[in-house]
PDB file of C-alpha atoms in Angstrom:
ATOM      1  CA  MET O  13     142.884 152.266 126.776  1.00 54.00           C
ATOM      2  CA  PHE O  14     140.372 150.691 129.149  1.00 50.00           C
ATOM      3  CA  TRP O  15     142.665 147.721 129.806  1.00 52.00           C
ATOM      4  CA  ILE O  16     145.603 150.007 130.581  1.00 54.00           C
ATOM      5  CA  TYR O  17     143.431 151.908 133.059  1.00 53.00           C
ATOM      6  CA  LEU O  18     142.150 148.678 134.626  1.00 53.00           C
ATOM      7  CA  ILE O  19     145.632 147.223 135.039  1.00 53.00           C
ATOM      8  CA  GLY O  20     146.813 150.505 136.568  1.00 56.00           C
ATOM      9  CA  VAL O  21     143.982 150.465 139.103  1.00 55.00           C
ATOM     10  CA  MET O  22     144.784 146.854 140.037  1.00 57.00           C
ATOM     11  CA  LEU O  23     148.508 147.454 140.481  1.00 56.00           C
ATOM     12  CA  MET O  24     148.402 150.738 142.422  1.00 60.00           C
ATOM     13  CA  PRO O  25     147.506 149.084 145.763  1.00 58.00           C
ATOM     14  CA  ILE O  26     150.241 146.480 145.217  1.00 57.00           C
ATOM     15  CA  ILE O  27     152.869 149.163 144.544  1.00 57.00           C
ATOM     16  CA  ALA O  28     151.724 151.101 147.618  1.00 58.00           C
ATOM     17  CA  LEU O  29     151.928 147.922 149.709  1.00 54.00           C
ATOM     18  CA  LYS O  30     155.435 147.166 148.494  1.00 57.00           C
ATOM     19  CA  LEU O  31     156.612 150.675 149.395  1.00 55.00           C
ATOM     20  CA  PHE O  32     154.961 150.360 152.795  1.00 52.00           C
ATOM     21  CA  MET O  33     156.781 147.114 153.538  1.00 51.00           C
ATOM     22  CA  LYS O  34     160.097 148.569 152.403  1.00 53.00           C
ATOM     23  CA  TYR O  35     160.067 151.245 155.067  1.00 46.00           C
ATOM     24  CA  PHE O  36     158.189 149.708 157.995  1.00 46.00           C
ATOM     25  CA  SER O  37     159.046 147.102 160.610  1.00 50.00           C
ATOM     26  CA  GLY O  38     158.800 143.329 160.511  1.00 55.00           C
ATOM     27  CA  THR O  39     155.427 143.154 162.297  1.00 59.00           C
ATOM     28  CA  PHE O  40     153.504 143.626 159.066  1.00 56.00           C
ATOM     29  CA  LEU O  41     155.780 141.206 157.233  1.00 61.00           C
ATOM     30  CA  SER O  42     155.150 138.641 159.948  1.00 62.00           C
ATOM     31  CA  LEU O  43     151.379 138.878 159.416  1.00 64.00           C
ATOM     32  CA  ILE O  44     151.803 138.406 155.654  1.00 62.00           C
ATOM     33  CA  MET O  45     154.020 135.355 156.101  1.00 66.00           C
ATOM     34  CA  LYS O  46     151.432 133.769 158.394  1.00 67.00           C
ATOM     35  CA  LEU O  47     148.653 134.448 155.871  1.00 65.00           C
ATOM     36  CA  MET O  48     150.666 132.909 153.032  1.00 66.00           C
ATOM     37  CA  HIS O  49     151.568 129.763 154.924  1.00 66.00           C
ATOM     38  CA  SER O  50     148.072 129.299 156.357  1.00 68.00           C
ATOM     39  CA  ASN O  51     146.806 128.880 152.784  1.00 69.00           C
ATOM     40  CA  ILE O  52     149.125 125.948 152.109  1.00 74.00           C
ATOM     41  CA  GLU O  53     149.167 124.338 155.563  1.00 80.00           C
ATOM     42  CA  THR O  54     147.360 121.154 154.503  1.00 81.00           C
ATOM     43  CA  VAL O  55     149.669 120.724 151.532  1.00 82.00           C
ATOM     44  CA  LYS O  56     152.731 121.350 153.693  1.00 86.00           C
ATOM     45  CA  THR O  57     151.698 118.751 156.264  1.00 89.00           C
ATOM     46  CA  LYS O  58     151.389 116.098 153.559  1.00 88.00           C
ATOM     47  CA  LEU O  59     154.613 117.178 151.834  1.00 88.00           C
ATOM     48  CA  PHE O  60     156.674 117.111 155.026  1.00 91.00           C
ATOM     49  CA  ASP O  61     155.289 113.725 156.109  1.00 93.00           C
ATOM     50  CA  GLU O  62     156.088 112.159 152.731  1.00 91.00           C
ATOM     51  CA  ALA O  63     159.559 113.664 152.439  1.00 90.00           C
ATOM     52  CA  ILE O  64     160.668 112.968 156.020  1.00 93.00           C
ATOM     53  CA  SER O  65     159.665 109.299 155.631  1.00 93.00           C
ATOM     54  CA  LYS O  66     162.218 109.032 152.796  1.00 92.00           C
ATOM     55  CA  ILE O  67     165.232 110.254 154.768  1.00 94.00           C
ATOM     56  CA  LYS O  68     167.867 107.495 154.749  1.00 92.00           C
ATOM     57  CA  SER O  69     170.820 109.428 156.143  1.00 89.00           C
ATOM     58  CA  ASN O  70     169.959 108.964 159.831  1.00 82.00           C
ATOM     59  CA  LYS O  71     170.226 105.208 160.286  1.00 74.00           C
ATOM     60  CA  LYS O  72     171.002 105.441 164.014  1.00 74.00           C
ATOM     61  CA  ASN O  73     167.807 107.446 164.674  1.00 73.00           C
ATOM     62  CA  ASP O  74     169.793 110.295 166.187  1.00 83.00           C
ATOM     63  CA  ARG O  75     168.460 113.844 166.281  1.00 89.00           C
ATOM     64  CA  LEU O  76     167.885 114.987 162.717  1.00 94.00           C
ATOM     65  CA  GLU O  77     170.107 117.780 161.434  1.00 96.00           C
ATOM     66  CA  ILE O  78     167.887 120.301 159.618  1.00 96.00           C
ATOM     67  CA  LEU O  79     168.885 123.379 157.642  1.00 97.00           C
ATOM     68  CA  GLU O  80     166.207 125.897 156.701  1.00 95.00           C
ATOM     69  CA  LEU O  81     166.986 128.586 154.136  1.00 94.00           C
ATOM     70  CA  GLY O  82     165.075 131.842 154.481  1.00 86.00           C
ATOM     71  CA  ILE O  83     163.532 131.050 157.848  1.00 82.00           C
ATOM     72  CA  GLY O  84     161.072 133.944 157.915  1.00 76.00           C
ATOM     73  CA  THR O  85     158.828 133.689 160.976  1.00 76.00           C
ATOM     74  CA  GLY O  86     159.376 129.968 161.511  1.00 82.00           C
ATOM     75  CA  GLU O  87     156.115 128.825 159.936  1.00 83.00           C
ATOM     76  CA  ASN O  88     157.679 125.465 159.006  1.00 89.00           C
ATOM     77  CA  PHE O  89     158.859 124.620 162.521  1.00 88.00           C
ATOM     78  CA  ARG O  90     155.614 122.853 163.441  1.00 87.00           C
ATOM     79  CA  HIS O  91     156.402 120.229 160.786  1.00 91.00           C
ATOM     80  CA  PHE O  92     159.941 119.386 161.925  1.00 94.00           C
ATOM     81  CA  PRO O  93     160.477 115.983 163.597  1.00 93.00           C
ATOM     82  CA  LYS O  94     160.645 116.043 167.376  1.00 92.00           C
ATOM     83  CA  GLY O  95     164.030 116.780 168.916  1.00 93.00           C
ATOM     84  CA  SER O  96     165.709 117.965 165.699  1.00 95.00           C
ATOM     85  CA  ASN O  97     168.793 120.157 165.588  1.00 95.00           C
ATOM     86  CA  VAL O  98     167.971 123.184 163.441  1.00 94.00           C
ATOM     87  CA  THR O  99     170.417 125.428 161.615  1.00 95.00           C
ATOM     88  CA  ILE O 100     169.004 128.659 160.208  1.00 92.00           C
ATOM     89  CA  LEU O 101     170.408 130.460 157.185  1.00 93.00           C
ATOM     90  CA  ASP O 102     168.923 133.815 156.203  1.00 89.00           C
ATOM     91  CA  LYS O 103     170.213 136.986 154.606  1.00 84.00           C
ATOM     92  CA  THR O 104     168.754 139.000 157.505  1.00 80.00           C
ATOM     93  CA  ASP O 105     168.061 138.557 161.215  1.00 79.00           C
ATOM     94  CA  LEU O 106     164.966 140.785 161.037  1.00 75.00           C
ATOM     95  CA  PHE O 107     162.587 137.937 161.832  1.00 76.00           C
ATOM     96  CA  LEU O 108     164.324 136.497 164.887  1.00 78.00           C
ATOM     97  CA  PRO O 109     161.830 137.877 167.459  1.00 78.00           C
ATOM     98  CA  TYR O 110     158.934 136.346 165.485  1.00 76.00           C
ATOM     99  CA  LEU O 111     160.820 133.076 165.132  1.00 78.00           C
ATOM    100  CA  ASN O 112     161.115 132.773 168.907  1.00 79.00           C
ATOM    101  CA  GLU O 113     157.412 133.574 169.195  1.00 79.00           C
ATOM    102  CA  SER O 114     156.604 130.788 166.713  1.00 78.00           C
ATOM    103  CA  ILE O 115     158.627 128.249 168.711  1.00 81.00           C
ATOM    104  CA  LYS O 116     156.685 129.085 171.867  1.00 82.00           C
ATOM    105  CA  LYS O 117     153.290 129.244 170.126  1.00 80.00           C
ATOM    106  CA  ASN O 118     153.724 125.830 168.501  1.00 80.00           C
ATOM    107  CA  ASN O 119     155.223 124.328 171.664  1.00 85.00           C
ATOM    108  CA  ARG O 120     158.426 123.374 169.849  1.00 86.00           C
ATOM    109  CA  ASN O 121     160.910 123.868 172.669  1.00 87.00           C
ATOM    110  CA  ASP O 122     162.065 120.333 171.866  1.00 91.00           C
ATOM    111  CA  LEU O 123     163.817 121.760 168.808  1.00 91.00           C
ATOM    112  CA  ASN O 124     167.438 122.788 169.281  1.00 92.00           C
ATOM    113  CA  VAL O 125     168.126 125.893 167.178  1.00 89.00           C
ATOM    114  CA  SER O 126     171.858 125.310 167.221  1.00 84.00           C
ATOM    115  CA  LYS O 127     173.151 127.833 164.712  1.00 87.00           C
ATOM    116  CA  LEU O 128     172.163 131.053 162.928  1.00 87.00           C
ATOM    117  CA  VAL O 129     174.041 131.906 159.747  1.00 89.00           C
ATOM    118  CA  VAL O 130     173.425 135.356 158.259  1.00 88.00           C
ATOM    119  CA  SER O 131     174.472 134.776 154.674  1.00 89.00           C
ATOM    120  CA  LYS O 132     173.238 134.483 151.123  1.00 90.00           C
ATOM    121  CA  ALA O 133     171.976 131.043 150.162  1.00 91.00           C
ATOM    122  CA  GLU O 134     174.542 130.927 147.364  1.00 93.00           C
ATOM    123  CA  GLU O 135     177.359 130.859 149.899  1.00 89.00           C
ATOM    124  CA  MET O 136     176.238 128.928 153.026  1.00 91.00           C
ATOM    125  CA  VAL O 137     179.350 130.052 154.876  1.00 86.00           C
ATOM    126  CA  GLY O 138     180.221 127.888 157.859  1.00 87.00           C
ATOM    127  CA  ILE O 139     177.947 124.962 156.982  1.00 93.00           C
ATOM    128  CA  GLU O 140     179.910 121.748 156.502  1.00 95.00           C
ATOM    129  CA  SER O 141     179.504 119.400 153.574  1.00 96.00           C
ATOM    130  CA  ASP O 142     177.493 116.191 154.169  1.00 96.00           C
ATOM    131  CA  SER O 143     176.165 117.552 157.465  1.00 96.00           C
ATOM    132  CA  MET O 144     172.368 117.821 156.972  1.00 96.00           C
ATOM    133  CA  ASP O 145     169.669 115.159 156.938  1.00 96.00           C
ATOM    134  CA  LEU O 146     167.061 117.638 155.721  1.00 96.00           C
ATOM    135  CA  VAL O 147     167.190 121.003 153.908  1.00 96.00           C
ATOM    136  CA  VAL O 148     164.021 123.109 153.721  1.00 95.00           C
ATOM    137  CA  HIS O 149     163.282 126.202 151.642  1.00 91.00           C
ATOM    138  CA  THR O 150     159.999 127.934 150.796  1.00 85.00           C
ATOM    139  CA  PHE O 151     159.575 130.885 148.422  1.00 80.00           C
ATOM    140  CA  ILE O 152     163.259 131.869 148.145  1.00 83.00           C
ATOM    141  CA  LEU O 153     164.474 130.859 144.661  1.00 81.00           C
ATOM    142  CA  CYS O 154     162.640 133.808 143.081  1.00 76.00           C
ATOM    143  CA  SER O 155     164.862 136.229 144.973  1.00 78.00           C
ATOM    144  CA  VAL O 156     168.346 134.677 144.796  1.00 83.00           C
ATOM    145  CA  ASP O 157     171.039 135.805 142.375  1.00 87.00           C
ATOM    146  CA  ASP O 158     172.158 132.368 141.212  1.00 91.00           C
ATOM    147  CA  HIS O 159     169.689 129.459 141.360  1.00 86.00           C
ATOM    148  CA  LEU O 160     172.170 126.794 140.301  1.00 91.00           C
ATOM    149  CA  LYS O 161     174.688 127.879 142.925  1.00 94.00           C
ATOM    150  CA  VAL O 162     172.011 127.629 145.641  1.00 92.00           C
ATOM    151  CA  MET O 163     171.009 124.136 144.509  1.00 93.00           C
ATOM    152  CA  ASN O 164     174.645 123.052 144.347  1.00 94.00           C
ATOM    153  CA  GLN O 165     175.119 124.295 147.915  1.00 96.00           C
ATOM    154  CA  VAL O 166     172.024 122.375 149.050  1.00 95.00           C
ATOM    155  CA  TYR O 167     173.433 119.230 147.461  1.00 95.00           C
ATOM    156  CA  ARG O 168     176.826 119.856 149.074  1.00 96.00           C
ATOM    157  CA  VAL O 169     175.512 120.131 152.643  1.00 96.00           C
ATOM    158  CA  LEU O 170     173.076 117.197 152.411  1.00 96.00           C
ATOM    159  CA  LYS O 171     174.280 113.878 153.750  1.00 96.00           C
ATOM    160  CA  PRO O 172     174.052 110.886 151.390  1.00 94.00           C
ATOM    161  CA  GLY O 173     170.439 109.780 151.712  1.00 94.00           C
ATOM    162  CA  GLY O 174     169.335 113.221 152.879  1.00 95.00           C
ATOM    163  CA  VAL O 175     166.251 115.015 151.563  1.00 95.00           C
ATOM    164  CA  CYS O 176     165.422 118.555 150.431  1.00 94.00           C
ATOM    165  CA  ILE O 177     161.852 119.870 150.852  1.00 92.00           C
ATOM    166  CA  PHE O 178     160.937 122.939 148.832  1.00 87.00           C
ATOM    167  CA  MET O 179     157.885 124.972 147.870  1.00 82.00           C
ATOM    168  CA  GLU O 180     158.388 127.711 145.287  1.00 77.00           C
ATOM    169  CA  HIS O 181     156.042 129.891 143.264  1.00 70.00           C
ATOM    170  CA  SER O 182     156.338 129.598 139.486  1.00 62.00           C
ATOM    171  CA  ILE O 183     155.251 131.115 136.200  1.00 59.00           C
ATOM    172  CA  ASP O 184     151.975 129.519 135.119  1.00 64.00           C
ATOM    173  CA  ASN O 185     152.513 128.090 131.630  1.00 68.00           C
ATOM    174  CA  GLU O 186     149.039 126.534 131.525  1.00 69.00           C
ATOM    175  CA  ASN O 187     146.791 129.427 132.598  1.00 69.00           C
ATOM    176  CA  LYS O 188     147.262 132.186 129.999  1.00 71.00           C
ATOM    177  CA  PRO O 189     145.437 135.050 131.828  1.00 71.00           C
ATOM    178  CA  ARG O 190     147.404 134.331 135.008  1.00 65.00           C
ATOM    179  CA  LYS O 191     150.659 134.203 133.061  1.00 65.00           C
ATOM    180  CA  ILE O 192     149.915 137.606 131.479  1.00 67.00           C
ATOM    181  CA  LEU O 193     149.233 139.117 134.921  1.00 67.00           C
ATOM    182  CA  GLN O 194     152.457 137.588 136.247  1.00 63.00           C
ATOM    183  CA  LYS O 195     154.440 139.162 133.406  1.00 67.00           C
ATOM    184  CA  ILE O 196     152.830 142.548 134.042  1.00 65.00           C
ATOM    185  CA  MET O 197     153.729 142.315 137.732  1.00 62.00           C
ATOM    186  CA  THR O 198     157.277 141.393 136.753  1.00 62.00           C
ATOM    187  CA  VAL O 199     157.628 144.548 134.642  1.00 59.00           C
ATOM    188  CA  VAL O 200     155.925 146.900 137.102  1.00 58.00           C
ATOM    189  CA  LEU O 201     157.196 145.532 140.418  1.00 55.00           C
ATOM    190  CA  GLY O 202     160.436 143.837 139.446  1.00 55.00           C
ATOM    191  CA  ASP O 203     159.190 140.491 140.788  1.00 57.00           C
ATOM    192  CA  ARG O 204     160.450 137.372 139.100  1.00 66.00           C
ATOM    193  CA  PHE O 205     158.053 134.654 138.028  1.00 70.00           C
ATOM    194  CA  LEU O 206     160.334 131.865 136.879  1.00 71.00           C
ATOM    195  CA  ASP O 207     159.805 128.400 135.462  1.00 71.00           C
ATOM    196  CA  MET O 208     160.636 126.578 138.688  1.00 75.00           C
ATOM    197  CA  ARG O 209     160.123 123.131 137.208  1.00 77.00           C
ATOM    198  CA  LYS O 210     162.830 123.869 134.646  1.00 81.00           C
ATOM    199  CA  ILE O 211     165.158 125.518 137.160  1.00 79.00           C
ATOM    200  CA  ILE O 212     164.951 122.810 139.824  1.00 81.00           C
ATOM    201  CA  SER O 213     165.216 120.040 137.234  1.00 82.00           C
ATOM    202  CA  SER O 214     168.543 121.543 136.099  1.00 83.00           C
ATOM    203  CA  GLY O 215     170.033 121.135 139.587  1.00 85.00           C
ATOM    204  CA  PRO O 216     172.213 118.306 140.933  1.00 89.00           C
ATOM    205  CA  LEU O 217     169.662 116.427 143.072  1.00 84.00           C
ATOM    206  CA  GLU O 218     169.811 112.730 142.207  1.00 82.00           C
ATOM    207  CA  GLU O 219     166.113 111.943 142.680  1.00 84.00           C
ATOM    208  CA  LEU O 220     163.461 114.584 142.087  1.00 83.00           C
ATOM    209  CA  GLN O 221     159.699 114.595 142.703  1.00 83.00           C
ATOM    210  CA  LEU O 222     157.858 117.700 141.498  1.00 77.00           C
ATOM    211  CA  LYS O 223     154.193 118.428 142.204  1.00 77.00           C
ATOM    212  CA  ASN O 224     152.002 121.381 141.275  1.00 71.00           C
ATOM    213  CA  TYR O 225     149.697 123.053 143.799  1.00 68.00           C
ATOM    214  CA  GLU O 226     147.498 126.129 143.450  1.00 67.00           C
ATOM    215  CA  MET O 227     147.094 128.799 146.103  1.00 61.00           C
ATOM    216  CA  ASN O 228     143.433 129.755 145.706  1.00 58.00           C
ATOM    217  CA  ASN O 229     143.442 132.795 147.996  1.00 50.00           C
ATOM    218  CA  ILE O 230     144.220 135.650 145.577  1.00 46.00           C
ATOM    219  CA  LEU O 231     145.199 138.013 148.409  1.00 43.00           C
ATOM    220  CA  ALA O 232     147.791 135.538 149.652  1.00 43.00           C
ATOM    221  CA  VAL O 233     149.127 135.135 146.092  1.00 47.00           C
ATOM    222  CA  ILE O 234     149.548 138.897 145.618  1.00 43.00           C
ATOM    223  CA  LEU O 235     151.136 139.401 149.019  1.00 41.00           C
ATOM    224  CA  GLN O 236     153.578 136.575 148.380  1.00 44.00           C
ATOM    225  CA  GLU O 237     154.710 138.212 145.158  1.00 42.00           C
ATOM    226  CA  VAL O 238     155.103 141.591 146.821  1.00 39.00           C
ATOM    227  CA  LEU O 239     157.303 139.962 149.451  1.00 40.00           C
ATOM    228  CA  SER O 240     159.559 138.310 146.849  1.00 40.00           C
TER     229      SER O 240
END
């Protein structure tokens, strides 16, 4: 009985927060996105540097063609190579004002945001095959309807020698208490904690490098799940 009461007390603020975000503007969502990404900034810098160095599709050193799925508030823009052409695909244009703010704040006017596609990631309407040097997605696979279709679309739009950079939250199969809490949150909030290693490994990418990182800020972890 005590454990049921304790779990209820822990989840009530999360439920209230989720309801709040459902009915209020993007300002609050923007703050949450910034908090989440600030907790993985060092990891992201290293990940982007490593992945970008492996791009082999741009042999003429032209402007890189980048597609970001689920752009949010543009927290990844600071890591894009100078002078890149950026295509944005998102299921909503809610974050556009914050995206423009991020470009100015990070002094990334060198980036050419050439196209905005409002579409599900499973479809990627209007994005040509073999057209992207780099595809980026962070924290989106938990909320799509068909993971394999998204990964097939990523593979379709990448040029030969292109690279996909992704960061996704996953069920924790090694930490039992955390896994139990994740399952409780899944039941109560409808969030989906999936085995991302298994899901991404089942996709069509020819060469795959998977690494595990932990987000130590518990508030950022909870907020990220509420956003999903």
